[in-house]
mmCIF file of C-alpha atoms in Angstrom:
data_model
loop_
_atom_site.group_PDB
_atom_site.id
_atom_site.type_symbol
_atom_site.label_atom_id
_atom_site.label_comp_id
_atom_site.label_asym_id
_atom_site.label_seq_id
_atom_site.Cartn_x
_atom_site.Cartn_y
_atom_site.Cartn_z
ATOM 1 C CA UNK A 1 -18.200 -7.744 -14.951
ATOM 2 C CA UNK A 2 -18.815 -4.022 -14.808
ATOM 3 C CA UNK A 3 -15.635 -2.783 -13.138
ATOM 4 C CA UNK A 4 -12.138 -3.898 -12.192
ATOM 5 C CA UNK A 5 -10.345 -1.744 -9.649
ATOM 6 C CA UNK A 6 -6.538 -1.803 -9.749
ATOM 7 C CA UNK A 7 -4.648 -0.500 -6.723
ATOM 8 C CA UNK A 8 -0.858 -0.219 -6.648
ATOM 9 C CA UNK A 9 0.506 -0.431 -3.132
ATOM 10 C CA UNK A 10 3.918 0.281 -1.658
ATOM 11 C CA UNK A 11 4.167 0.374 2.136
ATOM 12 C CA UNK A 12 0.761 1.962 2.732
ATOM 13 C CA UNK A 13 -0.832 -0.796 4.813
ATOM 14 C CA UNK A 14 -3.207 1.342 6.897
ATOM 15 C CA UNK A 15 -4.218 3.575 3.980
ATOM 16 C CA UNK A 16 -4.820 0.499 1.831
ATOM 17 C CA UNK A 17 -6.994 -1.044 4.569
ATOM 18 C CA UNK A 18 -9.139 2.110 4.689
ATOM 19 C CA UNK A 19 -9.328 2.259 0.891
ATOM 20 C CA UNK A 20 -10.442 -1.369 0.557
ATOM 21 C CA UNK A 21 -12.974 -0.946 3.367
ATOM 22 C CA UNK A 22 -14.518 2.001 1.507
ATOM 23 C CA UNK A 23 -14.612 0.057 -1.773
ATOM 24 C CA UNK A 24 -16.411 -2.915 -0.250
ATOM 25 C CA UNK A 25 -18.893 -0.547 1.426
ATOM 26 C CA UNK A 26 -19.909 0.803 -1.993
ATOM 27 C CA UNK A 27 -23.593 0.986 -2.810
ATOM 28 C CA UNK A 28 -25.275 0.316 -6.130
ATOM 29 C CA UNK A 29 -26.219 -2.473 -8.477
ATOM 30 C CA UNK A 30 -22.993 -3.333 -10.291
ATOM 31 C CA UNK A 31 -20.402 -6.091 -10.314
ATOM 32 C CA UNK A 32 -16.758 -5.448 -9.564
ATOM 33 C CA UNK A 33 -13.512 -7.022 -8.539
ATOM 34 C CA UNK A 34 -10.417 -5.571 -6.945
ATOM 35 C CA UNK A 35 -6.780 -6.378 -7.608
ATOM 36 C CA UNK A 36 -4.009 -5.035 -5.398
ATOM 37 C CA UNK A 37 -0.520 -5.073 -6.859
ATOM 38 C CA UNK A 38 1.999 -4.918 -4.050
ATOM 39 C CA UNK A 39 5.307 -3.366 -5.113
ATOM 40 C CA UNK A 40 7.643 -5.187 -2.691
ATOM 41 C CA UNK A 41 6.233 -3.627 0.480
ATOM 42 C CA UNK A 42 7.977 -4.338 3.768
ATOM 43 C CA UNK A 43 5.099 -3.276 6.047
ATOM 44 C CA UNK A 44 3.013 -6.488 5.844
ATOM 45 C CA UNK A 45 0.544 -4.916 3.401
ATOM 46 C CA UNK A 46 0.239 -8.138 1.414
ATOM 47 C CA UNK A 47 -0.448 -10.209 4.531
ATOM 48 C CA UNK A 48 -3.102 -7.697 5.607
ATOM 49 C CA UNK A 49 -4.878 -7.966 2.241
ATOM 50 C CA UNK A 50 -4.826 -11.770 2.386
ATOM 51 C CA UNK A 51 -6.124 -11.864 5.967
ATOM 52 C CA UNK A 52 -8.700 -9.075 5.938
ATOM 53 C CA UNK A 53 -9.840 -8.910 2.296
ATOM 54 C CA UNK A 54 -9.773 -12.466 0.912
ATOM 55 C CA UNK A 55 -12.131 -11.422 -1.906
ATOM 56 C CA UNK A 56 -9.362 -9.161 -3.238
ATOM 57 C CA UNK A 57 -6.973 -10.584 -5.809
ATOM 58 C CA UNK A 58 -3.421 -9.923 -4.649
ATOM 59 C CA UNK A 59 -0.422 -9.788 -6.948
ATOM 60 C CA UNK A 60 2.875 -9.609 -5.068
ATOM 61 C CA UNK A 61 5.302 -8.238 -7.614
ATOM 62 C CA UNK A 62 8.761 -9.778 -7.552
ATOM 63 C CA UNK A 63 10.242 -6.374 -8.369
ATOM 64 C CA UNK A 64 9.248 -2.809 -7.673
ATOM 65 C CA UNK A 65 9.014 -1.811 -11.311
ATOM 66 C CA UNK A 66 7.233 1.421 -10.499
ATOM 67 C CA UNK A 67 3.685 2.690 -10.687
ATOM 68 C CA UNK A 68 3.032 2.148 -14.401
ATOM 69 C CA UNK A 69 4.563 -1.340 -14.359
ATOM 70 C CA UNK A 70 2.362 -2.375 -11.433
ATOM 71 C CA UNK A 71 -0.781 -0.894 -12.997
ATOM 72 C CA UNK A 72 -0.053 -2.878 -16.154
ATOM 73 C CA UNK A 73 0.238 -6.079 -14.090
ATOM 74 C CA UNK A 74 -3.163 -5.364 -12.569
ATOM 75 C CA UNK A 75 -4.773 -4.456 -15.883
ATOM 76 C CA UNK A 76 -3.463 -7.657 -17.472
ATOM 77 C CA UNK A 77 -4.996 -9.672 -14.635
ATOM 78 C CA UNK A 78 -8.282 -7.799 -15.164
ATOM 79 C CA UNK A 79 -8.396 -8.823 -18.813
ATOM 80 C CA UNK A 80 -6.643 -6.104 -20.784
ATOM 81 C CA UNK A 81 -3.870 -7.044 -23.180
ATOM 82 C CA UNK A 82 -0.456 -5.423 -23.497
ATOM 83 C CA UNK A 83 -1.822 -3.138 -26.204
ATOM 84 C CA UNK A 84 -4.535 -1.924 -23.814
ATOM 85 C CA UNK A 85 -7.372 -3.577 -25.686
ATOM 86 C CA UNK A 86 -9.928 -5.525 -23.685
ATOM 87 C CA UNK A 87 -10.002 -9.293 -24.012
ATOM 88 C CA UNK A 88 -13.313 -11.213 -23.983
ATOM 89 C CA UNK A 89 -13.129 -11.619 -20.191
ATOM 90 C CA UNK A 90 -12.384 -7.930 -19.533
ATOM 91 C CA UNK A 91 -14.749 -5.752 -17.511
ATOM 92 C CA UNK A 92 -16.636 -2.890 -19.106
ATOM 93 C CA UNK A 93 -14.537 -0.392 -17.135
ATOM 94 C CA UNK A 94 -11.232 -0.257 -15.265
ATOM 95 C CA UNK A 95 -10.429 2.098 -12.404
ATOM 96 C CA UNK A 96 -6.856 2.889 -11.389
ATOM 97 C CA UNK A 97 -7.127 3.883 -7.741
ATOM 98 C CA UNK A 98 -4.476 5.116 -5.328
ATOM 99 C CA UNK A 99 -4.428 3.437 -1.908
ATOM 100 C CA UNK A 100 -4.842 6.762 -0.101
ATOM 101 C CA UNK A 101 -8.356 7.124 -1.534
ATOM 102 C CA UNK A 102 -11.515 6.819 0.533
ATOM 103 C CA UNK A 103 -14.569 6.406 -1.679
ATOM 104 C CA UNK A 104 -17.965 7.819 -0.755
ATOM 105 C CA UNK A 105 -20.550 4.994 -0.832
ATOM 106 C CA UNK A 106 -22.065 6.009 -4.183
ATOM 107 C CA UNK A 107 -18.865 7.058 -5.977
ATOM 108 C CA UNK A 108 -18.439 3.886 -8.031
ATOM 109 C CA UNK A 109 -22.035 3.622 -9.215
ATOM 110 C CA UNK A 110 -21.908 7.347 -10.006
ATOM 111 C CA UNK A 111 -18.857 6.845 -12.227
ATOM 112 C CA UNK A 112 -20.410 3.797 -13.901
ATOM 113 C CA UNK A 113 -23.649 5.683 -14.546
ATOM 114 C CA UNK A 114 -21.700 8.611 -15.985
ATOM 115 C CA UNK A 115 -19.732 6.370 -18.342
ATOM 116 C CA UNK A 116 -22.876 4.470 -19.355
ATOM 117 C CA UNK A 117 -24.695 7.725 -20.077
ATOM 118 C CA UNK A 118 -21.940 9.430 -22.043
ATOM 119 C CA UNK A 119 -20.908 7.294 -24.996
ATOM 120 C CA UNK A 120 -18.409 9.950 -26.119
ATOM 121 C CA UNK A 121 -16.405 9.564 -22.898
ATOM 122 C CA UNK A 122 -13.409 7.282 -23.061
ATOM 123 C CA UNK A 123 -12.175 8.130 -19.577
ATOM 124 C CA UNK A 124 -13.356 9.940 -16.479
ATOM 125 C CA UNK A 125 -11.579 11.518 -13.554
ATOM 126 C CA UNK A 126 -13.581 12.149 -10.405
ATOM 127 C CA UNK A 127 -13.446 15.300 -8.340
ATOM 128 C CA UNK A 128 -11.049 14.876 -5.431
ATOM 129 C CA UNK A 129 -12.254 16.089 -2.060
ATOM 130 C CA UNK A 130 -9.936 16.538 0.913
ATOM 131 C CA UNK A 131 -10.927 15.191 4.358
ATOM 132 C CA UNK A 132 -12.100 18.683 5.370
ATOM 133 C CA UNK A 133 -14.566 18.720 2.445
ATOM 134 C CA UNK A 134 -12.640 21.191 0.293
ATOM 135 C CA UNK A 135 -11.652 20.604 -3.316
ATOM 136 C CA UNK A 136 -8.175 19.190 -3.853
ATOM 137 C CA UNK A 137 -6.912 21.684 -6.419
ATOM 138 C CA UNK A 138 -4.336 19.151 -7.642
ATOM 139 C CA UNK A 139 -7.209 17.259 -9.296
ATOM 140 C CA UNK A 140 -7.644 19.991 -11.873
ATOM 141 C CA UNK A 141 -4.161 20.063 -13.290
ATOM 142 C CA UNK A 142 -4.017 21.571 -16.714
ATOM 143 C CA UNK A 143 -2.776 19.912 -19.872
ATOM 144 C CA UNK A 144 1.033 20.129 -20.001
ATOM 145 C CA UNK A 145 1.973 22.703 -22.610
ATOM 146 C CA UNK A 146 4.975 25.045 -22.794
ATOM 147 C CA UNK A 147 2.884 28.011 -21.612
ATOM 148 C CA UNK A 148 1.474 26.059 -18.646
ATOM 149 C CA UNK A 149 5.014 25.025 -17.703
ATOM 150 C CA UNK A 150 6.068 28.673 -17.917
ATOM 151 C CA UNK A 151 3.183 29.754 -15.614
ATOM 152 C CA UNK A 152 4.190 27.122 -13.076
ATOM 153 C CA UNK A 153 7.894 27.931 -13.325
ATOM 154 C CA UNK A 154 7.445 31.648 -12.605
ATOM 155 C CA UNK A 155 4.892 31.017 -9.859
ATOM 156 C CA UNK A 156 1.712 32.389 -11.445
ATOM 157 C CA UNK A 157 -0.156 29.134 -10.797
ATOM 158 C CA UNK A 158 0.599 29.418 -7.058
ATOM 159 C CA UNK A 159 -0.157 33.130 -6.958
ATOM 160 C CA UNK A 160 -3.523 32.645 -8.714
ATOM 161 C CA UNK A 161 -4.579 29.044 -7.906
ATOM 162 C CA UNK A 162 -8.233 29.625 -8.847
ATOM 163 C CA UNK A 163 -7.452 31.262 -12.186
ATOM 164 C CA UNK A 164 -8.572 29.339 -15.269
ATOM 165 C CA UNK A 165 -5.549 30.750 -17.109
ATOM 166 C CA UNK A 166 -2.758 30.372 -14.537
ATOM 167 C CA UNK A 167 -4.181 27.781 -12.107
#
């Protein structure tokens, strides 16, 4: 298995439907599976996944333990142990994907090719594009340091969003 995709869902039925549709429309020569962890949704998300995407593994969590808890449930199902190390049945890569994501058809094979071609990379984060085609500036958040927190607190990051120093 090349890739396991873990999606944490909480009451985002329509967004999840669109996300899964885009995943299964992916192009490229790679193997993947998808696990959706439903965090106690009340909008029939789990029923939608079962009915419309039977190839998707669905975990209906008994508690809403939060985002990290649900991701860990999905990663365990995919073959990663509690210490994060892959087990023999684990895929080569894992992707944590939000249900409000629509993937371009070649996004997954592009990420796999990048990871295959860059042995020094331990993780990758794709560029996030808004529906209007513009860059989602939230995707380039800086590393949290005291000075970055200071810039955000006094508003310099909003005043100069394209600045490499303040943005």
